[in-house]
């Protein structure tokens, strides 16, 4: 399993040029999101949401909001990945299936709800930080899921978040964090770019 995960990462490269004639079925889109939601989140809040943009009209709106970045239009689907604010208020409900399945005891559910409420309620900065963290974890999981399914993917961080929320009618508690483009790559994409060496980025104490 470890070797498989390593190969997924080593074989992944950001795709910026997609075959605009490719498409994805609803079942594939749902499976990508299901796998993305296996990402970790604090207290298991699962504080994320996904909007799959794939119709021509919706793509045309989104590419304008992403400053004309063509991959948003050419990819089979572009996911708007949002972090959700004040997710601690729904934590008990989100943990209940794990309690029912015997994964965690009800005492842990109560303790986590109490701790999350104490730290998050009234703390907008922590809610925002947690939303961004969780959405980012979900985005990376989606990238790996796409690779595992034989698809190509990329990340778009440049977009007008305020206008995006208005155009796509996001709820007030949804914070658009990143766009993930998924589809079939054209042959002229760059290979994986060279990374900094481990010795440059790692300290061991």
Tab-separated table of C-alpha atoms in Angstrom:
chain	number	residue	atom	x	y	z
A	1	UNK	CA	0.000	0.000	0.000
A	2	UNK	CA	2.792	2.434	0.840
A	3	UNK	CA	4.508	1.753	-2.463
A	4	UNK	CA	1.255	2.351	-4.311
A	5	UNK	CA	0.754	5.711	-2.596
A	6	UNK	CA	4.328	6.719	-3.349
A	7	UNK	CA	3.873	5.872	-7.010
A	8	UNK	CA	0.697	7.965	-7.142
A	9	UNK	CA	2.595	10.974	-5.832
A	10	UNK	CA	5.682	10.399	-7.932
A	11	UNK	CA	3.601	9.963	-11.078
A	12	UNK	CA	1.418	13.006	-10.491
A	13	UNK	CA	1.999	16.251	-12.377
A	14	UNK	CA	-0.160	19.349	-12.469
A	15	UNK	CA	-2.203	19.383	-15.675
A	16	UNK	CA	-2.868	22.766	-17.228
A	17	UNK	CA	-3.858	21.674	-20.756
A	18	UNK	CA	-6.884	19.401	-21.054
A	19	UNK	CA	-8.689	17.715	-23.929
A	20	UNK	CA	-11.814	19.871	-24.104
A	21	UNK	CA	-13.744	17.015	-25.740
A	22	UNK	CA	-13.430	14.717	-22.731
A	23	UNK	CA	-16.258	14.290	-20.242
A	24	UNK	CA	-16.952	12.498	-16.970
A	25	UNK	CA	-20.056	10.579	-15.956
A	26	UNK	CA	-22.015	11.514	-12.838
A	27	UNK	CA	-20.898	8.272	-11.188
A	28	UNK	CA	-17.238	9.177	-11.702
A	29	UNK	CA	-17.766	12.651	-10.259
A	30	UNK	CA	-19.510	11.186	-7.224
A	31	UNK	CA	-16.721	8.638	-6.705
A	32	UNK	CA	-14.048	11.337	-6.882
A	33	UNK	CA	-15.847	13.307	-4.195
A	34	UNK	CA	-16.440	10.200	-2.071
A	35	UNK	CA	-12.713	9.509	-2.087
A	36	UNK	CA	-11.923	13.153	-1.381
A	37	UNK	CA	-14.087	13.021	1.735
A	38	UNK	CA	-11.825	10.334	3.172
A	39	UNK	CA	-9.428	13.185	4.005
A	40	UNK	CA	-8.876	14.027	7.682
A	41	UNK	CA	-10.554	16.940	9.453
A	42	UNK	CA	-10.362	18.268	13.008
A	43	UNK	CA	-12.758	16.464	15.352
A	44	UNK	CA	-14.036	14.734	12.193
A	45	UNK	CA	-16.045	17.885	11.414
A	46	UNK	CA	-15.893	17.127	7.670
A	47	UNK	CA	-16.148	20.870	7.113
A	48	UNK	CA	-16.076	20.932	3.329
A	49	UNK	CA	-18.412	21.033	0.364
A	50	UNK	CA	-17.927	20.480	-3.365
A	51	UNK	CA	-19.498	22.091	-6.402
A	52	UNK	CA	-18.805	20.242	-9.664
A	53	UNK	CA	-18.832	22.649	-12.606
A	54	UNK	CA	-19.159	20.896	-15.952
A	55	UNK	CA	-21.835	22.530	-18.127
A	56	UNK	CA	-20.656	24.951	-20.813
A	57	UNK	CA	-22.564	27.861	-19.279
A	58	UNK	CA	-21.223	27.259	-15.778
A	59	UNK	CA	-17.667	26.817	-17.089
A	60	UNK	CA	-17.922	30.105	-18.998
A	61	UNK	CA	-18.910	31.864	-15.785
A	62	UNK	CA	-16.161	30.196	-13.790
A	63	UNK	CA	-13.357	30.846	-16.264
A	64	UNK	CA	-14.156	34.562	-16.113
A	65	UNK	CA	-13.962	34.438	-12.315
A	66	UNK	CA	-10.637	32.562	-12.584
A	67	UNK	CA	-9.052	35.355	-14.620
A	68	UNK	CA	-9.353	33.528	-17.931
A	69	UNK	CA	-7.388	30.413	-16.960
A	70	UNK	CA	-8.335	28.140	-19.824
A	71	UNK	CA	-7.982	24.835	-17.953
A	72	UNK	CA	-11.105	25.739	-15.977
A	73	UNK	CA	-13.054	25.674	-19.234
A	74	UNK	CA	-11.281	22.772	-20.961
A	75	UNK	CA	-11.254	20.266	-18.081
A	76	UNK	CA	-14.110	17.768	-18.049
A	77	UNK	CA	-15.093	19.106	-14.623
A	78	UNK	CA	-13.778	21.763	-12.283
A	79	UNK	CA	-14.513	21.279	-8.598
A	80	UNK	CA	-15.007	24.313	-6.410
A	81	UNK	CA	-13.848	23.048	-3.031
A	82	UNK	CA	-15.186	25.017	-0.101
A	83	UNK	CA	-14.385	24.961	3.570
A	84	UNK	CA	-17.384	25.432	5.814
A	85	UNK	CA	-17.505	27.834	8.737
A	86	UNK	CA	-19.095	27.146	12.157
A	87	UNK	CA	-19.046	23.407	11.339
A	88	UNK	CA	-18.668	22.687	15.058
A	89	UNK	CA	-22.393	23.370	15.433
A	90	UNK	CA	-23.143	20.232	13.392
A	91	UNK	CA	-20.404	18.111	14.938
A	92	UNK	CA	-22.641	15.868	17.057
A	93	UNK	CA	-24.707	14.991	13.996
A	94	UNK	CA	-21.568	14.354	11.910
A	95	UNK	CA	-20.124	12.030	14.563
A	96	UNK	CA	-23.345	10.071	15.138
A	97	UNK	CA	-22.801	7.529	12.297
A	98	UNK	CA	-19.418	6.629	13.801
A	99	UNK	CA	-21.031	6.194	17.210
A	100	UNK	CA	-23.795	4.033	15.712
A	101	UNK	CA	-21.187	1.891	13.924
A	102	UNK	CA	-19.189	1.398	17.121
A	103	UNK	CA	-16.164	3.270	15.761
A	104	UNK	CA	-16.116	5.743	18.655
A	105	UNK	CA	-18.025	5.703	21.954
A	106	UNK	CA	-20.703	8.259	22.765
A	107	UNK	CA	-18.458	9.642	25.514
A	108	UNK	CA	-15.874	10.666	22.905
A	109	UNK	CA	-18.600	12.238	20.791
A	110	UNK	CA	-19.701	14.357	23.756
A	111	UNK	CA	-16.136	15.307	24.670
A	112	UNK	CA	-15.233	16.350	21.137
A	113	UNK	CA	-18.405	18.397	20.739
A	114	UNK	CA	-17.676	20.176	24.022
A	115	UNK	CA	-14.041	20.902	23.085
A	116	UNK	CA	-14.852	22.036	19.546
A	117	UNK	CA	-17.656	24.296	20.751
A	118	UNK	CA	-15.432	25.866	23.395
A	119	UNK	CA	-12.633	26.647	20.936
A	120	UNK	CA	-14.591	27.496	17.761
A	121	UNK	CA	-17.716	29.340	18.902
A	122	UNK	CA	-17.129	33.064	18.507
A	123	UNK	CA	-13.651	32.521	17.034
A	124	UNK	CA	-14.033	33.439	13.364
A	125	UNK	CA	-10.291	33.201	12.685
A	126	UNK	CA	-10.079	29.618	13.958
A	127	UNK	CA	-13.180	28.659	11.983
A	128	UNK	CA	-11.631	30.124	8.831
A	129	UNK	CA	-8.262	28.459	9.454
A	130	UNK	CA	-9.945	25.105	10.042
A	131	UNK	CA	-12.107	25.474	6.946
A	132	UNK	CA	-9.067	26.193	4.777
A	133	UNK	CA	-7.107	23.295	6.267
A	134	UNK	CA	-9.911	20.808	5.719
A	135	UNK	CA	-10.683	21.961	2.178
A	136	UNK	CA	-6.988	21.722	1.319
A	137	UNK	CA	-6.758	18.164	2.649
A	138	UNK	CA	-9.841	17.292	0.594
A	139	UNK	CA	-8.314	18.870	-2.517
A	140	UNK	CA	-5.133	16.797	-2.192
A	141	UNK	CA	-7.201	13.655	-1.680
A	142	UNK	CA	-9.162	14.509	-4.819
A	143	UNK	CA	-5.930	14.942	-6.802
A	144	UNK	CA	-4.725	11.505	-5.719
A	145	UNK	CA	-8.142	9.955	-6.353
A	146	UNK	CA	-8.110	11.327	-9.893
A	147	UNK	CA	-4.661	9.885	-10.481
A	148	UNK	CA	-5.720	6.524	-9.058
A	149	UNK	CA	-8.692	6.482	-11.439
A	150	UNK	CA	-6.468	7.162	-14.457
A	151	UNK	CA	-7.492	10.807	-14.772
A	152	UNK	CA	-5.437	13.981	-14.890
A	153	UNK	CA	-5.879	16.933	-12.565
A	154	UNK	CA	-4.616	20.348	-11.641
A	155	UNK	CA	-5.091	23.047	-9.028
A	156	UNK	CA	-6.211	26.637	-9.584
A	157	UNK	CA	-5.744	29.035	-6.710
A	158	UNK	CA	-6.327	32.287	-8.552
A	159	UNK	CA	-9.976	33.360	-8.656
A	160	UNK	CA	-12.306	36.062	-7.400
A	161	UNK	CA	-13.661	34.337	-4.301
A	162	UNK	CA	-16.250	36.992	-3.459
A	163	UNK	CA	-17.770	37.062	-6.937
A	164	UNK	CA	-17.585	33.272	-7.167
A	165	UNK	CA	-19.674	32.959	-4.035
A	166	UNK	CA	-22.269	35.309	-5.507
A	167	UNK	CA	-22.400	33.814	-9.016
A	168	UNK	CA	-22.604	30.229	-7.809
A	169	UNK	CA	-24.929	31.040	-4.898
A	170	UNK	CA	-22.696	29.625	-2.180
A	171	UNK	CA	-24.084	29.720	1.338
A	172	UNK	CA	-22.723	32.375	3.670
A	173	UNK	CA	-20.848	29.698	5.638
A	174	UNK	CA	-19.127	28.273	2.516
A	175	UNK	CA	-15.614	29.607	1.898
A	176	UNK	CA	-14.250	28.855	-1.608
A	177	UNK	CA	-10.663	27.697	-1.057
A	178	UNK	CA	-9.364	26.103	-4.258
A	179	UNK	CA	-10.430	24.843	-7.684
A	180	UNK	CA	-9.436	21.346	-8.823
A	181	UNK	CA	-9.628	20.620	-12.542
A	182	UNK	CA	-10.078	17.007	-13.669
A	183	UNK	CA	-10.158	15.429	-17.114
A	184	UNK	CA	-7.849	14.058	-19.790
A	185	UNK	CA	-4.518	15.761	-20.389
A	186	UNK	CA	-3.273	16.811	-23.797
A	187	UNK	CA	0.145	15.491	-24.786
A	188	UNK	CA	1.983	18.808	-24.468
A	189	UNK	CA	1.720	19.269	-20.708
A	190	UNK	CA	4.891	19.713	-18.716
A	191	UNK	CA	6.119	16.665	-16.803
A	192	UNK	CA	6.419	16.876	-13.029
A	193	UNK	CA	8.564	19.881	-12.153
A	194	UNK	CA	11.731	19.473	-10.097
A	195	UNK	CA	11.279	19.779	-6.341
A	196	UNK	CA	13.637	21.224	-3.756
A	197	UNK	CA	15.840	18.608	-2.150
A	198	UNK	CA	14.875	17.005	1.152
A	199	UNK	CA	18.018	18.478	2.729
A	200	UNK	CA	16.691	21.965	1.985
A	201	UNK	CA	13.285	21.493	3.568
A	202	UNK	CA	13.795	18.985	6.418
A	203	UNK	CA	15.116	19.429	9.924
A	204	UNK	CA	15.218	16.494	12.329
A	205	UNK	CA	15.497	17.178	16.057
